[in-house]
mmCIF file of C-alpha atoms (C1' of nucleotides) in Angstrom:
data_model
loop_
_atom_site.group_PDB
_atom_site.id
_atom_site.type_symbol
_atom_site.label_atom_id
_atom_site.label_comp_id
_atom_site.label_asym_id
_atom_site.label_seq_id
_atom_site.Cartn_x
_atom_site.Cartn_y
_atom_site.Cartn_z
ATOM 1 C CA MET A 1111 137.400 155.678 96.071
ATOM 2 C CA THR A 1112 141.113 155.783 95.852
ATOM 3 C CA GLN A 1113 142.874 157.633 98.605
ATOM 4 C CA TYR A 1114 146.346 159.120 98.464
ATOM 5 C CA TRP A 1115 149.206 158.962 100.911
ATOM 6 C CA VAL A 1116 152.856 159.766 101.379
ATOM 7 C CA MET A 1117 155.076 157.351 103.266
ATOM 8 C CA LYS A 1118 158.574 158.182 104.467
ATOM 9 C CA THR A 1119 161.589 155.954 104.310
ATOM 10 C CA GLU A 1120 165.302 156.356 104.651
ATOM 11 C CA PRO A 1121 166.767 155.166 101.361
ATOM 12 C CA ASP A 1122 169.969 154.065 103.087
ATOM 13 C CA GLU A 1123 167.758 151.495 104.792
ATOM 14 C CA PHE A 1124 165.108 150.872 102.169
ATOM 15 C CA GLY A 1125 164.397 153.135 99.202
ATOM 16 C CA ILE A 1126 162.574 153.190 95.909
ATOM 17 C CA ASP A 1127 165.226 151.059 94.185
ATOM 18 C CA ASP A 1128 164.927 148.408 96.882
ATOM 19 C CA LEU A 1129 161.161 148.377 96.443
ATOM 20 C CA ARG A 1130 161.528 148.068 92.675
ATOM 21 C CA ARG A 1131 163.748 145.049 93.173
ATOM 22 C CA VAL A 1132 161.442 143.227 95.616
ATOM 23 C CA GLU A 1133 158.196 144.552 94.046
ATOM 24 C CA VAL A 1134 156.142 143.980 97.239
ATOM 25 C CA GLU A 1135 157.274 144.775 100.753
ATOM 26 C CA SER A 1136 155.654 144.826 104.144
ATOM 27 C CA TRP A 1137 155.895 148.327 105.627
ATOM 28 C CA ASP A 1138 157.031 147.332 109.100
ATOM 29 C CA GLY A 1139 158.467 149.417 111.879
ATOM 30 C CA VAL A 1140 155.795 152.117 112.184
ATOM 31 C CA ARG A 1141 155.813 152.999 115.896
ATOM 32 C CA ASN A 1142 153.650 156.080 115.993
ATOM 33 C CA TYR A 1143 150.024 155.841 117.018
ATOM 34 C CA GLN A 1144 148.711 158.453 114.603
ATOM 35 C CA ALA A 1145 150.417 156.757 111.694
ATOM 36 C CA ARG A 1146 149.234 153.354 112.857
ATOM 37 C CA ASN A 1147 145.663 154.544 113.166
ATOM 38 C CA MET A 1148 145.670 155.921 109.660
ATOM 39 C CA MET A 1149 146.976 152.647 108.306
ATOM 40 C CA ARG A 1150 144.432 150.693 110.347
ATOM 41 C CA ASP A 1151 141.357 152.864 109.831
ATOM 42 C CA GLU A 1152 141.744 154.700 106.569
ATOM 43 C CA MET A 1153 144.198 152.987 104.276
ATOM 44 C CA HIS A 1154 142.690 150.583 101.795
ATOM 45 C CA LYS A 1155 143.920 148.113 99.224
ATOM 46 C CA GLY A 1156 144.407 149.900 95.947
ATOM 47 C CA ASP A 1157 145.219 153.273 97.480
ATOM 48 C CA LEU A 1158 148.188 155.106 95.989
ATOM 49 C CA ALA A 1159 151.147 156.420 97.958
ATOM 50 C CA PHE A 1160 154.169 158.516 97.218
ATOM 51 C CA LEU A 1161 157.404 157.134 98.544
ATOM 52 C CA TYR A 1162 159.393 159.928 100.205
ATOM 53 C CA HIS A 1163 163.112 159.708 100.865
ATOM 54 C CA SER A 1164 164.178 161.307 104.169
ATOM 55 C CA ALA A 1165 167.490 161.697 106.000
ATOM 56 C CA CYS A 1166 169.544 161.357 102.860
ATOM 57 C CA ARG A 1167 171.349 163.341 100.198
ATOM 58 C CA GLU A 1168 168.396 163.843 97.893
ATOM 59 C CA ILE A 1169 165.374 164.456 100.121
ATOM 60 C CA GLY A 1170 162.008 164.331 98.410
ATOM 61 C CA ILE A 1171 159.363 162.281 96.629
ATOM 62 C CA ALA A 1172 161.017 159.518 94.644
ATOM 63 C CA GLY A 1173 158.285 157.166 93.481
ATOM 64 C CA ILE A 1174 154.780 155.776 93.571
ATOM 65 C CA MET A 1175 153.462 152.600 95.120
ATOM 66 C CA THR A 1176 150.098 151.001 95.710
ATOM 67 C CA ILE A 1177 148.710 149.528 98.911
ATOM 68 C CA ALA A 1178 148.697 145.805 98.261
ATOM 69 C CA ARG A 1179 147.363 144.547 101.585
ATOM 70 C CA GLU A 1180 145.495 146.299 104.369
ATOM 71 C CA ALA A 1181 146.782 146.591 107.945
ATOM 72 C CA TYR A 1182 147.792 143.474 109.847
ATOM 73 C CA ALA A 1183 150.030 142.667 112.794
ATOM 74 C CA ASP A 1184 153.700 143.743 112.476
ATOM 75 C CA PRO A 1185 155.752 140.744 113.629
ATOM 76 C CA THR A 1186 158.901 142.814 114.191
ATOM 77 C CA ALA A 1187 157.231 144.321 117.294
ATOM 78 C CA LEU A 1188 157.324 140.870 118.932
ATOM 79 C CA ASP A 1189 160.823 139.942 117.806
ATOM 80 C CA PRO A 1190 163.470 140.757 120.458
ATOM 81 C CA ALA A 1191 166.131 140.613 117.744
ATOM 82 C CA SER A 1192 164.438 143.349 115.737
ATOM 83 C CA ASP A 1193 165.364 147.017 115.874
ATOM 84 C CA HIS A 1194 161.642 147.681 116.077
ATOM 85 C CA PHE A 1195 161.000 145.333 119.016
ATOM 86 C CA ASP A 1196 158.444 146.654 121.479
ATOM 87 C CA PRO A 1197 158.512 144.728 124.781
ATOM 88 C CA LYS A 1198 155.097 146.125 125.679
ATOM 89 C CA SER A 1199 153.350 144.731 122.615
ATOM 90 C CA ASP A 1200 151.046 141.865 123.468
ATOM 91 C CA PRO A 1201 151.076 138.880 121.041
ATOM 92 C CA ASP A 1202 147.353 138.350 121.685
ATOM 93 C CA ASN A 1203 146.534 141.975 121.002
ATOM 94 C CA PRO A 1204 149.175 143.361 118.666
ATOM 95 C CA ARG A 1205 149.835 147.015 119.198
ATOM 96 C CA TRP A 1206 151.629 147.688 115.929
ATOM 97 C CA LEU A 1207 150.434 147.079 112.408
ATOM 98 C CA MET A 1208 151.829 147.222 108.907
ATOM 99 C CA VAL A 1209 150.516 147.194 105.353
ATOM 100 C CA ASP A 1210 152.023 145.718 102.214
ATOM 101 C CA VAL A 1211 153.075 148.071 99.439
ATOM 102 C CA ARG A 1212 153.695 147.302 95.776
ATOM 103 C CA TYR A 1213 156.140 149.143 93.556
ATOM 104 C CA LYS A 1214 154.470 151.108 90.778
ATOM 105 C CA ARG A 1215 157.097 153.376 89.350
ATOM 106 C CA ARG A 1216 159.894 155.810 90.039
ATOM 107 C CA LEU A 1217 159.228 159.441 89.318
ATOM 108 C CA LYS A 1218 161.216 160.777 86.402
ATOM 109 C CA ARG A 1219 163.114 162.803 88.942
ATOM 110 C CA VAL A 1220 163.091 163.198 92.716
ATOM 111 C CA ILE A 1221 160.824 166.129 93.524
ATOM 112 C CA GLY A 1222 162.792 167.780 96.308
ATOM 113 C CA LEU A 1223 161.523 168.992 99.640
ATOM 114 C CA ALA A 1224 162.604 172.576 99.007
ATOM 115 C CA GLU A 1225 160.686 172.579 95.721
ATOM 116 C CA LEU A 1226 157.549 171.133 97.320
ATOM 117 C CA LYS A 1227 157.681 173.852 99.970
ATOM 118 C CA ARG A 1228 157.769 176.580 97.353
ATOM 119 C CA HIS A 1229 154.270 175.832 96.076
ATOM 120 C CA PRO A 1230 151.330 177.416 97.938
ATOM 121 C CA GLN A 1231 149.126 174.626 96.520
ATOM 122 C CA LEU A 1232 150.915 172.233 98.854
ATOM 123 C CA LYS A 1233 151.144 174.308 102.016
ATOM 124 C CA ASP A 1234 148.519 172.261 103.856
ATOM 125 C CA MET A 1235 150.229 168.932 103.353
ATOM 126 C CA PRO A 1236 151.058 167.420 106.774
ATOM 127 C CA LEU A 1237 154.348 166.211 105.282
ATOM 128 C CA LEU A 1238 155.504 169.781 104.845
ATOM 129 C CA ARG A 1239 154.552 171.087 108.249
ATOM 130 C CA LYS A 1240 157.485 172.160 110.332
ATOM 131 C CA GLY A 1241 158.560 169.486 112.739
ATOM 132 C CA ASN A 1242 156.281 166.885 111.183
ATOM 133 C CA ARG A 1243 157.242 163.408 112.273
ATOM 134 C CA LEU A 1244 154.484 161.316 110.805
ATOM 135 C CA SER A 1245 155.886 158.574 108.625
ATOM 136 C CA VAL A 1246 152.467 158.123 107.001
ATOM 137 C CA SER A 1247 150.267 161.082 106.113
ATOM 138 C CA PRO A 1248 147.381 161.823 103.768
ATOM 139 C CA VAL A 1249 147.576 163.673 100.447
ATOM 140 C CA THR A 1250 144.518 165.151 98.801
ATOM 141 C CA ARG A 1251 143.581 164.331 95.204
ATOM 142 C CA GLU A 1252 144.425 167.938 94.268
ATOM 143 C CA GLN A 1253 147.845 167.766 95.925
ATOM 144 C CA TRP A 1254 148.518 164.431 94.330
ATOM 145 C CA ASP A 1255 147.715 165.670 90.832
ATOM 146 C CA PHE A 1256 149.662 168.872 91.394
ATOM 147 C CA ILE A 1257 152.789 167.062 92.487
ATOM 148 C CA LEU A 1258 152.597 164.812 89.464
ATOM 149 C CA SER A 1259 152.280 167.861 87.251
ATOM 150 C CA LEU A 1260 155.711 168.977 88.541
ATOM 151 C CA GLU A 1261 157.302 165.812 87.313
ATOM 152 C "C1'" DG B 971 176.897 167.013 114.427
ATOM 153 C "C1'" DC B 972 173.477 170.405 115.839
ATOM 154 C "C1'" DC B 973 169.139 171.495 117.262
ATOM 155 C "C1'" DA B 974 164.053 172.397 116.853
ATOM 156 C "C1'" DA B 975 159.911 170.033 117.164
ATOM 157 C "C1'" DC B 976 157.367 166.597 118.658
ATOM 158 C "C1'" DG B 977 155.644 162.149 121.093
ATOM 159 C "C1'" DT B 978 156.028 159.362 125.149
ATOM 160 C "C1'" DT B 979 156.842 158.376 129.838
ATOM 161 C "C1'" DG B 980 156.245 158.593 134.593
ATOM 162 C "C1'" DG B 981 156.141 161.128 139.067
ATOM 163 C "C1'" DC B 982 153.082 163.680 141.512
ATOM 164 C "C1'" DG C 1282 145.358 164.901 134.501
ATOM 165 C "C1'" DC C 1283 149.443 167.923 134.453
ATOM 166 C "C1'" DC C 1284 153.878 168.668 132.966
ATOM 167 C "C1'" DA C 1285 158.975 168.113 133.104
ATOM 168 C "C1'" DA C 1286 162.315 165.110 131.387
ATOM 169 C "C1'" DC C 1287 163.690 162.348 128.002
ATOM 170 C "C1'" DG C 1288 164.176 160.099 123.427
ATOM 171 C "C1'" DT C 1289 163.530 160.353 118.523
ATOM 172 C "C1'" DT C 1290 162.959 162.388 114.021
ATOM 173 C "C1'" DG C 1291 164.736 164.697 110.395
ATOM 174 C "C1'" DG C 1292 166.288 169.011 107.990
ATOM 175 C "C1'" DC C 1293 170.224 171.597 107.681
#
DNA sequence: GCCAACGTTGGC
DNA sequence: GCCAACGTTGGC
C-alpha cells in the first residue's frame, strides 16, 4: 500500500528544479531521530512524497517525488568535510540514514503554507503544527488527495 | 534579524 | 531521571 509523506528542503540549497535536473537524489543530512525512524521503519520504495520548500521566498509544497530506494547509511555523517558530519556516528553502526528520491513532477503552482493552514481538512498534518521541525512527516491519503485538489 | 518552539546535551 | 542551558529550525 502506497504511503504518503512530505519532505522539507531549502530550495536555495536543493529544490524541486534541482531534483528535476538530477532526476534521482539521495536525501542526506537528516539529523533528527524521529525523522530517521520514519525513514527507516515506515518509508517504502514506491511511496509518494510532496517536496516542501522552506526558509525561502515562496514557502509551500512545490512538487511530487517517489521513494526510489529504502533507507541506507548516510555517508555524509562520516565525512569530516561535510556540513552534516556527526563525530559520534560509528562507521560499523551508522546512526544516520537516507533514502533516494526520484523526481515525479512539479505542481502547477506552489501551494503556499498560509493557504494550507486555511483548510480545516489539513489541520492535523504534522507539517502544519506550530513549531514543527520534522523534515520528514506523514500525510494521510485524504490529506494527499485534498492538497492535490487545490492545485 | 528576531524569536518561538523544539530537540539535545550534560551536570547533578 | 530531571531539567536548565544551549543550539537549531523556520516562519515572519
